[in-house]
mmCIF file of C-alpha atoms in Angstrom:
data_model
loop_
_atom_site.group_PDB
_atom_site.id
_atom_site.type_symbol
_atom_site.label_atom_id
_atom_site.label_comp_id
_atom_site.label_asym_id
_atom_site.label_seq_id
_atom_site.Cartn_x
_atom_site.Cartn_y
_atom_site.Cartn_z
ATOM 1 C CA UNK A 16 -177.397 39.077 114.798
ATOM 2 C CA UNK A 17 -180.757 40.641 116.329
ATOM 3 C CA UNK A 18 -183.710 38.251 115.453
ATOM 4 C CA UNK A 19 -185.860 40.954 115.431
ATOM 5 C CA UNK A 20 -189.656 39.151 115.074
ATOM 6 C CA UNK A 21 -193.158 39.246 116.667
ATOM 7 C CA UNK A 22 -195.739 36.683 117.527
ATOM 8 C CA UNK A 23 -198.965 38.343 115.808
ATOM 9 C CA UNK A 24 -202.322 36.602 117.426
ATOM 10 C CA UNK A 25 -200.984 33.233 117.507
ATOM 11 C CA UNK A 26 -198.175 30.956 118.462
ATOM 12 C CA UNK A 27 -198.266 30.096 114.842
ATOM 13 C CA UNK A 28 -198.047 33.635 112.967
ATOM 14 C CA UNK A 29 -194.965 34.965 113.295
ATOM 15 C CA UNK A 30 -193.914 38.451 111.518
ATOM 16 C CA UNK A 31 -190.522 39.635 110.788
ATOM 17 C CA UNK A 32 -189.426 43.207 109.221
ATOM 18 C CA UNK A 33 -190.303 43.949 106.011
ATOM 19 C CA UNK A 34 -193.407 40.872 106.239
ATOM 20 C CA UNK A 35 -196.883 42.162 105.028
ATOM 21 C CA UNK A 36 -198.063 42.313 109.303
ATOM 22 C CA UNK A 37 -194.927 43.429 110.468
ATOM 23 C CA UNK A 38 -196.465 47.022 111.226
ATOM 24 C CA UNK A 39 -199.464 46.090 112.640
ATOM 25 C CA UNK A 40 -197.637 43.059 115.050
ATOM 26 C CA UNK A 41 -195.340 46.152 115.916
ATOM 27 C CA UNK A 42 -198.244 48.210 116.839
ATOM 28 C CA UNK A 43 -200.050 45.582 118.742
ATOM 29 C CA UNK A 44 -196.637 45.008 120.752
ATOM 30 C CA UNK A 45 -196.325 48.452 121.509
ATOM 31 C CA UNK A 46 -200.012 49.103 122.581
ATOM 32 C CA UNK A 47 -199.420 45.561 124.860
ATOM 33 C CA UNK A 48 -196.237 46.810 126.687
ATOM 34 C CA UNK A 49 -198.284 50.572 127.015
ATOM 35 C CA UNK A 50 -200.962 48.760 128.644
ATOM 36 C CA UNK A 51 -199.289 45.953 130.898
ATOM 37 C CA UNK A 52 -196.980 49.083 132.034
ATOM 38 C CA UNK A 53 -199.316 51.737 132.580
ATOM 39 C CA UNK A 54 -202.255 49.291 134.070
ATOM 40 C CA UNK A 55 -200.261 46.588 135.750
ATOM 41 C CA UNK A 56 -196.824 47.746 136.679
ATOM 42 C CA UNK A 57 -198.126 51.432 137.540
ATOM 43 C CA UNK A 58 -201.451 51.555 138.300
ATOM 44 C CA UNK A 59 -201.754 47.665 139.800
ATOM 45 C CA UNK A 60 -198.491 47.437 141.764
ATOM 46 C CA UNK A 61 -197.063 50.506 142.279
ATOM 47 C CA UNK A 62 -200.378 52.148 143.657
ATOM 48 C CA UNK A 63 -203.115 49.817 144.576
ATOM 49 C CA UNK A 64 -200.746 47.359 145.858
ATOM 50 C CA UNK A 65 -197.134 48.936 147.438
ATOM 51 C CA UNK A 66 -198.542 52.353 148.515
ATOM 52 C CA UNK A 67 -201.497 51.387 149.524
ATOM 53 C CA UNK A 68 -200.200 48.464 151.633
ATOM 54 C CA UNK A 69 -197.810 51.517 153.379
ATOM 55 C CA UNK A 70 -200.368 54.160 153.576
ATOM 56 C CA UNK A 71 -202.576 51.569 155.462
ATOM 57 C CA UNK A 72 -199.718 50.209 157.765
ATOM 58 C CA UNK A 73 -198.555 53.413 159.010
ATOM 59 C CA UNK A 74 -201.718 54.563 159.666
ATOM 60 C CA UNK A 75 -203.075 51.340 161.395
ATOM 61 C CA UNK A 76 -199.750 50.269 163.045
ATOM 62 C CA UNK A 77 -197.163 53.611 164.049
ATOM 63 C CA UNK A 78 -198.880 56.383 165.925
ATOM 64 C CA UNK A 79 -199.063 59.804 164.958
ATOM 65 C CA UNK A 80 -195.730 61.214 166.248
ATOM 66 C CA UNK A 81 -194.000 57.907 165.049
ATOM 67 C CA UNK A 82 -190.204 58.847 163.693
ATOM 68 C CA UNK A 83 -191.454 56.767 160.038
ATOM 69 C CA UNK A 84 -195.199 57.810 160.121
ATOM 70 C CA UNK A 85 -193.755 61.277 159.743
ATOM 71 C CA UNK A 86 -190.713 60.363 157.496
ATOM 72 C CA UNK A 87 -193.502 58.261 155.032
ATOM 73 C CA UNK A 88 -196.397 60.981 155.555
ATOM 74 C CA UNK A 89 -195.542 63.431 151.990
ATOM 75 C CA UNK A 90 -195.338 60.066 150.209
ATOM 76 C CA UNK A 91 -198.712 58.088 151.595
ATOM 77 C CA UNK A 92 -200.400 61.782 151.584
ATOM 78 C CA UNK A 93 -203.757 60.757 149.416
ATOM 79 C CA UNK A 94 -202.784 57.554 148.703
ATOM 80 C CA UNK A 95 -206.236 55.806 149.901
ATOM 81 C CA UNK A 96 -208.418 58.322 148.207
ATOM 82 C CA UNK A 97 -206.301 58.505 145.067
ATOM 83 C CA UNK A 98 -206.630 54.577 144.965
ATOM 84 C CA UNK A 99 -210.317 54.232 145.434
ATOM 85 C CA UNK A 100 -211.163 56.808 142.626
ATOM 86 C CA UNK A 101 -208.449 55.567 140.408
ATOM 87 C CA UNK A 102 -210.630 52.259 141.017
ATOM 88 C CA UNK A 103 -213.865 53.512 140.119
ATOM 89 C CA UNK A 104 -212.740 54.943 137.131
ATOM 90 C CA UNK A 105 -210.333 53.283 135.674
ATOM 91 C CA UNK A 106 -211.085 49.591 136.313
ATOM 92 C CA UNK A 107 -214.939 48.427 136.255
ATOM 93 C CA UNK A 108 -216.624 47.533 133.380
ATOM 94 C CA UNK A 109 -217.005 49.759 130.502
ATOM 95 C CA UNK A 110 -214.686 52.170 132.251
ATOM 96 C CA UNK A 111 -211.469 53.851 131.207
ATOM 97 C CA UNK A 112 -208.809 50.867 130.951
ATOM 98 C CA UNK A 113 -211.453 48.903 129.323
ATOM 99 C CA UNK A 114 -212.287 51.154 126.589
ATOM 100 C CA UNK A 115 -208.438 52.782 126.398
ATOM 101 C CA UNK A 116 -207.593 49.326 125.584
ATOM 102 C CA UNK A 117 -210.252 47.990 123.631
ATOM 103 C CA UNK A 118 -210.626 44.820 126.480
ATOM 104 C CA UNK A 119 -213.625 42.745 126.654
ATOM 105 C CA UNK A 120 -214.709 42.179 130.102
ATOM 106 C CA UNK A 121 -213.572 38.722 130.165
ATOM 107 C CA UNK A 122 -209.815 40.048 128.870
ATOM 108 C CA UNK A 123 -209.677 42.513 131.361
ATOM 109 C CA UNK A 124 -210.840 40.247 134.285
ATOM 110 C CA UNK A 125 -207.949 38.229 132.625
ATOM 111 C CA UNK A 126 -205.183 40.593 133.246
ATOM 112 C CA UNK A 127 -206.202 41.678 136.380
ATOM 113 C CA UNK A 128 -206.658 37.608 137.822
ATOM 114 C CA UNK A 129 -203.074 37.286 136.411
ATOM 115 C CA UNK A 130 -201.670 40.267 138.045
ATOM 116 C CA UNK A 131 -203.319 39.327 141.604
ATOM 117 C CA UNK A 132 -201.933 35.471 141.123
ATOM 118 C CA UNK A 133 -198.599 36.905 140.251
ATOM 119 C CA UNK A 134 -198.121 38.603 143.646
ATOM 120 C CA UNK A 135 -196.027 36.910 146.443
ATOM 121 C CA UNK A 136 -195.099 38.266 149.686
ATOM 122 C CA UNK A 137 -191.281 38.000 150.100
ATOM 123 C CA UNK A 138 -190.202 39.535 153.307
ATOM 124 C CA UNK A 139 -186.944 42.358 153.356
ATOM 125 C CA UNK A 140 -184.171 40.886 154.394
ATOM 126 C CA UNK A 141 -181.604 43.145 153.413
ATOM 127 C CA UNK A 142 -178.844 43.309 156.374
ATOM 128 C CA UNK A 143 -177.441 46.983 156.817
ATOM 129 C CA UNK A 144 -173.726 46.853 156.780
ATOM 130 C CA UNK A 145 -172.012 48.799 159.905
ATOM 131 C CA UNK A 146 -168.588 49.272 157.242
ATOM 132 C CA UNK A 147 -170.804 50.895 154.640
ATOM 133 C CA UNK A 148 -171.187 54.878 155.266
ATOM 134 C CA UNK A 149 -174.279 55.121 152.651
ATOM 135 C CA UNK A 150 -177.729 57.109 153.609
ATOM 136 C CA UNK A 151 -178.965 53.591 153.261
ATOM 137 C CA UNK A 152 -176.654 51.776 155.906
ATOM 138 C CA UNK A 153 -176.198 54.531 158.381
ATOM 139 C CA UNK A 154 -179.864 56.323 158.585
ATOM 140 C CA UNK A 155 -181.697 53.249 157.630
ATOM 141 C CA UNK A 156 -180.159 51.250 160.294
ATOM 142 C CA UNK A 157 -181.649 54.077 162.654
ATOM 143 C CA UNK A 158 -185.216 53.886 162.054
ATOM 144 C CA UNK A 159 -185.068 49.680 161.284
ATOM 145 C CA UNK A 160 -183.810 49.686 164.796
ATOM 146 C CA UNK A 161 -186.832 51.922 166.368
#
């Protein structure tokens, strides 16, 4: 058995099919998980946070003719200037996400606080395996060892 409800605007209101909200709690859901995908998963930590972070370490920390500055290069291509318009148009006040998603200022400040507070830095510490003959183990081996 599937308990298939939603919590619509409150702890207290909950909405199950066939219920006189149960449309509008779906949409709401749906229009949540569109926005804390798109804005926070996406846009948030897949740009402004992970490829950023790389873009600026290879450029600051491997030289030019580095084996991964060139391996990384196609993928960090951009990446700085994408971020800082994506920034300027998409986040601040009265911008994109906040009118896309019908925030108030305060709500979106929300999110994004959340987000930031959510991050932790958990080092790699995946050990390549010399008996394993995957792309992983064998070529990544090769340029953690450089």
């Amino acid at each position: 058995h599937i308990d298939r409800r939603l919590v619509a605007g409150s702890a207290t209101t909950t909405v199950r099919p066939g219920d006189a909200g149960w449309e509008r709690a779906k949409f709401a859901f749906r229009s949540t998980l569109v926005m804390h995908i798109g804005l926070v998963e996406h846009a948030c930590a897949v740009h402004m946070v992970y490829a950023h972070a790389m873009a600026v370490a290879c450029q600051e920390s491997l030289p030019p003719a580095h084996p991964i500055r060139i391996l990384l290069k196609p993928f960090c291509y951009g990446t700085i200037h994408i971020n800082d318009q994506a920034a300027n148009v998409l986040l601040p006040e009265c911008g994109l996400v906040h009118r896309a998603f019908a925030f108030t200022k305060d709500g979106l400040d929300l999110v994004l606080q959340e987000f930031v507070d959510s991050l932790r830095y958990i080092p790699y510490t995946r050990v390549f395996d010399p008996d394993r003959s995957t792309p992983f183990d064998v070529d990544g081996k090769e340029y953690w060892d450089l």
